[in-house]
Amino acid sequence: MTDTTAPRVLVTRRLAPGVLERLAAACEVVHHDSEAPLPRAELLAAAAGCTALLTTLDDTVDTELLDAAGPALALVANHAVGTHNIDHAACAARGVAVSNTPGVLTEATADMAWALLLAAGRRLGEGERLLRSGRSWAWAPTFMLGVELSGTPLGILGMGRIGQAVARRAAGFGMPVSYHNRNRLPAGREQGARHLPLDELLAASPVLVVTAPLTAGTRHLVDAERIALMPAGAVLVSMTAGVVDEEAVAAALASGHLFAAAVDNFEQEPAVPAALLAQERAVLAPHLGSATVRTRQAMGDLAVDNVLAVLAGAEPPTRVSPPQPTAAPPS
């Protein structure tokens, strides 16, 4: 018989194996056991009376959902680093804590950024499509030439955990690194990289990796005008939906200003702009940055750690502070 006095927790997506069992031992779990998002009407109904919601980036946590959950709700535990799907002000007004899963996905995401950078610069997507198409081809000194990364300056927009991990990997390619952050890192964490104003960074980056988080101040921070500042023939890798204007990337590829680009997640997932799909030199990945067995297990465990802490009356270990209003984008 179900204990009706037990705390109720809604898990909106299928989790890595073994994660759910820890939660089920401590509370009543309502689990949407699917890789597809929970339809909105069902999400609202399932949230009623919950003490915690374990959500993903596809779940919009707004006043409607918070009201549907009711006064028992104490935590929204996002199974992600980003929390742009959550109305922080509305949560704070109701005394609802917000947590995320930072740190545990840093290395996997940095690996993916490099995989995309290599794939874009060396035209691996084009090459594989050519072979699979059955079209004839022949090796030649001028056949499918790409961009050599060794020794090429690398720009990183967003020098948080993931940006710093991307920078560490650049050392193996002998690439001098420049970066932009709203706040400059302490010298001991810069790894020899130089901090530049944003527009100067773009102008100095024939290769650019964007890992900055999406906020009100960073949405479309890299737009058509800023892409135009990059050197002709540059390669751009976007690891954060919304920071780079996807339509502007497609236009820069079409014009030839960008040699290649790679995008790991998109503003309107699962939709991908048709203009990007049409570009042969766009490498497009279905949000795979943290998609390793070990990392998704660790993310799930950390999300559950936050829920279990709140159920025990403790502070969630990776609580997110409400973002401060942004007067202007970083420059």
Short mmCIF file of C-alpha atoms in Angstrom, two decimals:
data_model
loop_
_atom_site.label_atom_id
_atom_site.label_comp_id
_atom_site.label_asym_id
_atom_site.label_seq_id
_atom_site.Cartn_x
_atom_site.Cartn_y
_atom_site.Cartn_z
CA MET A 1 0.00 0.00 0.00
CA THR A 2 1.29 3.46 -0.87
CA ASP A 3 2.16 5.66 2.08
CA THR A 4 0.08 8.77 1.39
CA THR A 5 2.12 10.74 3.97
CA ALA A 6 5.39 10.19 2.11
CA PRO A 7 6.83 13.17 0.23
CA ARG A 8 5.98 13.10 -3.47
CA VAL A 9 8.60 13.79 -6.13
CA LEU A 10 7.99 14.15 -9.86
CA VAL A 11 10.75 12.98 -12.19
CA THR A 12 9.98 14.30 -15.64
CA ARG A 13 12.31 12.13 -17.73
CA ARG A 14 13.92 8.70 -17.81
CA LEU A 15 17.09 8.67 -15.69
CA ALA A 16 20.31 6.68 -15.94
CA PRO A 17 20.09 3.13 -14.55
CA GLY A 18 20.14 2.90 -10.77
CA VAL A 19 19.47 6.57 -10.08
CA LEU A 20 15.74 6.32 -9.53
CA GLU A 21 16.04 3.54 -6.96
CA ARG A 22 17.81 5.84 -4.47
CA LEU A 23 14.97 8.30 -4.70
CA ALA A 24 12.23 5.68 -4.51
CA ALA A 25 13.64 4.44 -1.21
CA ALA A 26 12.97 7.84 0.38
CA CYS A 27 9.71 9.05 -1.12
CA GLU A 28 6.84 8.43 -3.48
CA VAL A 29 8.12 8.90 -7.03
CA VAL A 30 5.98 9.87 -10.00
CA HIS A 31 8.19 8.96 -12.94
CA HIS A 32 7.71 9.86 -16.60
CA ASP A 33 9.71 6.90 -17.90
CA SER A 34 10.40 8.24 -21.38
CA GLU A 35 13.05 10.14 -23.32
CA ALA A 36 10.29 12.36 -24.71
CA PRO A 37 9.17 15.45 -22.75
CA LEU A 38 6.10 15.16 -20.57
CA PRO A 39 3.22 16.96 -22.34
CA ARG A 40 2.42 20.23 -20.62
CA ALA A 41 -1.06 19.32 -19.40
CA GLU A 42 0.27 16.06 -17.95
CA LEU A 43 3.19 17.89 -16.36
CA LEU A 44 0.86 20.29 -14.59
CA ALA A 45 -1.34 17.47 -13.33
CA ALA A 46 1.56 15.31 -12.18
CA ALA A 47 3.20 18.18 -10.27
CA ALA A 48 0.25 18.62 -7.91
CA GLY A 49 1.22 18.12 -4.28
CA CYS A 50 4.90 17.44 -5.02
CA THR A 51 7.67 18.35 -2.60
CA ALA A 52 10.25 18.38 -5.40
CA LEU A 53 10.38 18.38 -9.17
CA LEU A 54 13.34 16.74 -10.91
CA THR A 55 13.26 18.52 -14.26
CA THR A 56 15.22 18.84 -17.49
CA LEU A 57 15.85 21.82 -19.77
CA ASP A 58 12.73 20.96 -21.80
CA ASP A 59 10.49 21.58 -18.79
CA THR A 60 9.40 25.20 -18.44
CA VAL A 61 9.20 25.98 -14.74
CA ASP A 62 7.02 29.08 -14.51
CA THR A 63 4.28 30.46 -12.30
CA GLU A 64 1.74 28.12 -13.89
CA LEU A 65 3.74 25.03 -12.98
CA LEU A 66 4.63 26.33 -9.52
CA ASP A 67 0.97 27.08 -8.82
CA ALA A 68 0.02 23.61 -10.07
CA ALA A 69 2.52 22.03 -7.71
CA GLY A 70 1.16 23.95 -4.75
CA PRO A 71 2.55 25.04 -1.38
CA ALA A 72 4.31 21.75 -0.62
CA LEU A 73 6.88 22.37 -3.34
CA ALA A 74 10.33 23.04 -1.85
CA LEU A 75 12.78 22.30 -4.69
CA VAL A 76 13.19 22.31 -8.44
CA ALA A 77 16.20 20.07 -9.16
CA ASN A 78 17.31 20.63 -12.75
CA HIS A 79 19.11 17.71 -14.39
CA ALA A 80 21.47 20.15 -16.17
CA VAL A 81 23.97 22.88 -15.48
CA GLY A 82 21.81 25.50 -17.15
CA THR A 83 18.64 26.75 -15.47
CA HIS A 84 17.30 29.12 -18.13
CA ASN A 85 14.12 27.01 -18.26
CA ILE A 86 13.30 28.12 -14.70
CA ASP A 87 11.69 31.36 -13.54
CA HIS A 88 14.05 32.04 -10.64
CA ALA A 89 12.13 35.06 -9.39
CA ALA A 90 8.89 33.09 -9.20
CA CYS A 91 10.65 30.29 -7.32
CA ALA A 92 12.26 32.72 -4.89
CA ALA A 93 8.92 34.43 -4.24
CA ARG A 94 7.48 31.06 -3.19
CA GLY A 95 10.50 29.97 -1.18
CA VAL A 96 11.28 27.21 -3.68
CA ALA A 97 14.97 26.36 -3.99
CA VAL A 98 16.57 25.67 -7.39
CA SER A 99 19.50 23.30 -7.92
CA ASN A 100 21.52 22.12 -10.90
CA THR A 101 24.22 19.55 -11.72
CA PRO A 102 27.51 21.42 -12.25
CA GLY A 103 31.00 20.01 -12.33
CA VAL A 104 30.21 16.38 -13.10
CA LEU A 105 29.70 17.04 -16.83
CA THR A 106 32.68 19.34 -17.38
CA GLU A 107 35.10 16.88 -18.92
CA ALA A 108 32.58 15.12 -21.14
CA THR A 109 31.31 18.43 -22.50
CA ALA A 110 34.83 19.71 -23.16
CA ASP A 111 35.59 16.47 -24.98
CA MET A 112 32.52 17.02 -27.13
CA ALA A 113 33.55 20.59 -27.93
CA TRP A 114 36.84 19.26 -29.26
CA ALA A 115 35.12 16.48 -31.18
CA LEU A 116 32.93 19.07 -32.89
CA LEU A 117 35.87 21.40 -33.52
CA LEU A 118 37.85 18.63 -35.19
CA ALA A 119 34.85 17.41 -37.16
CA ALA A 120 34.05 20.89 -38.44
CA GLY A 121 37.60 21.97 -39.17
CA ARG A 122 38.50 18.74 -40.96
CA ARG A 123 35.15 18.36 -42.76
CA LEU A 124 34.40 14.92 -41.32
CA GLY A 125 30.63 15.28 -41.75
CA GLU A 126 31.01 16.12 -45.42
CA GLY A 127 33.43 13.27 -45.94
CA GLU A 128 31.19 10.68 -44.32
CA ARG A 129 28.15 11.89 -46.29
CA LEU A 130 30.16 11.60 -49.49
CA LEU A 131 31.13 8.00 -48.79
CA ARG A 132 27.66 6.96 -47.70
CA SER A 133 26.11 8.56 -50.79
CA GLY A 134 27.94 6.19 -53.11
CA ARG A 135 29.18 9.08 -55.27
CA SER A 136 32.53 8.60 -56.93
CA TRP A 137 35.57 10.24 -55.39
CA ALA A 138 39.34 10.15 -55.71
CA TRP A 139 42.14 11.32 -53.47
CA ALA A 140 43.95 14.40 -54.76
CA PRO A 141 46.29 17.00 -53.22
CA THR A 142 43.41 19.49 -53.21
CA PHE A 143 40.66 17.07 -52.12
CA MET A 144 38.48 18.22 -49.17
CA LEU A 145 41.07 20.46 -47.56
CA GLY A 146 40.28 21.56 -44.03
CA VAL A 147 41.63 23.81 -41.29
CA GLU A 148 44.70 22.72 -39.35
CA LEU A 149 44.26 23.34 -35.64
CA SER A 150 47.84 22.84 -34.49
CA GLY A 151 49.28 26.20 -33.49
CA THR A 152 46.13 28.12 -34.47
CA PRO A 153 44.88 30.74 -31.97
CA LEU A 154 41.81 29.55 -30.04
CA GLY A 155 39.21 31.88 -28.58
CA ILE A 156 36.90 30.77 -25.78
CA LEU A 157 33.76 32.74 -24.94
CA GLY A 158 32.80 31.70 -21.41
CA MET A 159 35.71 30.63 -19.22
CA GLY A 160 33.80 28.73 -16.56
CA ARG A 161 34.47 25.09 -15.73
CA ILE A 162 33.82 23.88 -19.27
CA GLY A 163 35.71 26.73 -20.92
CA GLN A 164 38.72 26.05 -18.70
CA ALA A 165 38.57 22.35 -19.60
CA VAL A 166 38.50 23.27 -23.30
CA ALA A 167 41.55 25.48 -22.72
CA ARG A 168 43.46 22.64 -21.01
CA ARG A 169 42.98 20.48 -24.08
CA ALA A 170 44.29 23.23 -26.35
CA ALA A 171 47.76 22.80 -24.87
CA GLY A 172 48.06 19.44 -26.62
CA PHE A 173 47.53 21.18 -29.96
CA GLY A 174 49.94 23.99 -29.20
CA MET A 175 47.15 26.54 -29.59
CA PRO A 176 47.52 29.93 -27.87
CA VAL A 177 44.28 30.68 -26.00
CA SER A 178 42.41 33.94 -25.50
CA TYR A 179 39.12 34.21 -23.67
CA HIS A 180 36.31 36.51 -22.69
CA ASN A 181 34.37 36.38 -19.44
CA ARG A 182 32.31 39.05 -17.78
CA ASN A 183 34.85 38.83 -14.96
CA ARG A 184 38.49 38.05 -15.56
CA LEU A 185 39.73 34.87 -13.90
CA PRO A 186 42.39 34.96 -11.18
CA ALA A 187 45.82 34.57 -12.75
CA GLY A 188 46.22 31.08 -11.31
CA ARG A 189 43.19 29.82 -13.25
CA GLU A 190 43.94 31.43 -16.60
CA GLN A 191 46.34 28.66 -17.69
CA GLY A 192 48.36 31.21 -19.62
CA ALA A 193 45.32 32.41 -21.58
CA ARG A 194 44.87 36.13 -22.15
CA HIS A 195 41.65 37.94 -21.32
CA LEU A 196 40.24 40.17 -24.07
CA PRO A 197 37.15 42.35 -24.50
CA LEU A 198 34.54 40.43 -26.48
CA ASP A 199 34.92 42.19 -29.83
CA GLU A 200 38.71 41.93 -29.64
CA LEU A 201 38.41 38.23 -28.84
CA LEU A 202 36.28 37.63 -31.92
CA ALA A 203 38.69 39.54 -34.17
CA ALA A 204 41.62 37.50 -32.81
CA SER A 205 39.94 34.06 -33.07
CA PRO A 206 40.20 32.03 -36.27
CA VAL A 207 38.79 29.26 -34.06
CA LEU A 208 36.13 30.08 -31.46
CA VAL A 209 34.40 27.84 -28.91
CA VAL A 210 31.34 29.28 -27.14
CA THR A 211 30.56 27.83 -23.71
CA ALA A 212 29.03 30.90 -22.03
CA PRO A 213 25.75 30.19 -20.21
CA LEU A 214 22.49 31.49 -21.62
CA THR A 215 21.17 34.46 -19.64
CA ALA A 216 19.16 37.56 -20.47
CA GLY A 217 22.46 39.32 -21.16
CA THR A 218 24.02 36.63 -23.37
CA ARG A 219 21.09 35.73 -25.65
CA HIS A 220 22.30 36.19 -29.24
CA LEU A 221 25.47 37.76 -27.89
CA VAL A 222 27.23 36.35 -30.95
CA ASP A 223 25.03 37.78 -33.68
CA ALA A 224 25.65 38.58 -37.35
CA GLU A 225 27.62 41.73 -36.55
CA ARG A 226 29.90 39.93 -34.14
CA ILE A 227 30.41 36.93 -36.41
CA ALA A 228 31.51 39.43 -39.07
CA LEU A 229 34.31 40.51 -36.70
CA MET A 230 35.86 37.05 -36.86
CA PRO A 231 38.63 36.42 -39.40
CA ALA A 232 37.47 35.21 -42.81
CA GLY A 233 37.54 31.42 -42.91
CA ALA A 234 37.05 31.00 -39.16
CA VAL A 235 35.59 27.95 -37.43
CA LEU A 236 32.92 28.45 -34.75
CA VAL A 237 31.68 25.87 -32.23
CA SER A 238 28.57 26.58 -30.14
CA MET A 239 27.98 24.52 -27.01
CA THR A 240 25.15 26.64 -25.53
CA ALA A 241 21.76 27.16 -27.17
CA GLY A 242 20.77 30.78 -27.62
CA VAL A 243 24.12 32.51 -27.10
CA VAL A 244 24.97 32.25 -30.79
CA ASP A 245 22.39 33.34 -33.34
CA GLU A 246 21.84 30.16 -35.38
CA GLU A 247 20.43 31.97 -38.42
CA ALA A 248 23.47 34.27 -38.42
CA VAL A 249 25.77 31.25 -38.37
CA ALA A 250 23.95 29.77 -41.36
CA ALA A 251 24.23 33.05 -43.27
CA ALA A 252 27.96 33.31 -42.49
CA LEU A 253 28.49 29.77 -43.75
CA ALA A 254 26.51 30.50 -46.90
CA SER A 255 28.56 33.62 -47.62
CA GLY A 256 31.83 31.80 -46.96
CA HIS A 257 32.85 34.10 -44.11
CA LEU A 258 32.85 31.09 -41.79
CA PHE A 259 34.76 28.09 -43.08
CA ALA A 260 32.76 25.75 -40.86
CA ALA A 261 30.63 25.68 -37.73
CA ALA A 262 29.35 23.14 -35.24
CA VAL A 263 26.34 23.37 -32.95
CA ASP A 264 25.55 20.93 -30.12
CA ASN A 265 22.17 22.24 -28.96
CA PHE A 266 19.54 24.52 -30.37
CA GLU A 267 17.19 27.28 -29.28
CA GLN A 268 14.02 25.48 -30.35
CA GLU A 269 14.95 21.86 -29.70
CA PRO A 270 14.27 19.47 -31.22
CA ALA A 271 13.84 21.76 -34.24
CA VAL A 272 16.96 22.77 -36.17
CA PRO A 273 16.85 25.82 -38.46
CA ALA A 274 16.43 24.80 -42.09
CA ALA A 275 19.12 27.30 -43.05
CA LEU A 276 21.65 25.39 -40.90
CA LEU A 277 20.55 22.01 -42.22
CA ALA A 278 21.23 23.27 -45.73
CA GLN A 279 24.88 24.07 -45.01
CA GLU A 280 27.32 21.29 -45.86
CA ARG A 281 29.93 22.68 -43.49
CA ALA A 282 27.63 22.78 -40.48
CA VAL A 283 28.26 19.91 -38.06
CA LEU A 284 25.05 19.42 -36.09
CA ALA A 285 24.78 17.29 -32.95
CA PRO A 286 21.59 16.43 -31.01
CA HIS A 287 22.64 17.91 -27.64
CA LEU A 288 25.32 15.32 -26.89
CA GLY A 289 27.68 17.42 -24.77
CA SER A 290 27.25 15.42 -21.56
CA ALA A 291 26.05 12.21 -23.21
CA THR A 292 28.37 9.60 -21.76
CA VAL A 293 27.24 6.75 -19.51
CA ARG A 294 29.42 7.91 -16.62
CA THR A 295 28.45 11.56 -16.85
CA ARG A 296 24.70 11.07 -17.14
CA GLN A 297 24.88 8.70 -14.16
CA ALA A 298 26.72 11.37 -12.16
CA MET A 299 24.24 14.07 -13.19
CA GLY A 300 21.31 11.93 -12.12
CA ASP A 301 22.97 11.10 -8.81
CA LEU A 302 23.68 14.77 -8.12
CA ALA A 303 20.11 15.79 -8.93
CA VAL A 304 18.87 13.09 -6.53
CA ASP A 305 21.37 14.24 -3.88
CA ASN A 306 19.72 17.66 -4.00
CA VAL A 307 16.24 16.19 -3.66
CA LEU A 308 17.23 13.90 -0.78
CA ALA A 309 18.88 16.80 1.05
CA VAL A 310 15.71 18.88 0.87
CA LEU A 311 13.57 15.93 1.96
CA ALA A 312 15.86 15.61 4.99
CA GLY A 313 15.48 19.30 5.82
CA ALA A 314 19.00 20.19 4.67
CA GLU A 315 20.39 22.66 2.13
CA PRO A 316 20.64 21.26 -1.42
CA PRO A 317 24.38 20.83 -2.17
CA THR A 318 24.31 22.60 -5.54
CA ARG A 319 21.69 25.25 -4.93
CA VAL A 320 21.60 27.96 -7.60
CA SER A 321 21.43 31.60 -6.56
CA PRO A 322 18.87 33.68 -8.48
CA PRO A 323 20.66 35.43 -11.38
CA GLN A 324 21.27 39.13 -10.97
CA PRO A 325 19.64 41.50 -13.48
CA THR A 326 21.90 42.23 -16.42
CA ALA A 327 22.10 45.84 -17.50
CA ALA A 328 24.02 45.15 -20.70
CA PRO A 329 25.79 42.27 -22.41
CA PRO A 330 29.46 41.75 -21.63
CA SER A 331 31.83 43.69 -23.82
#
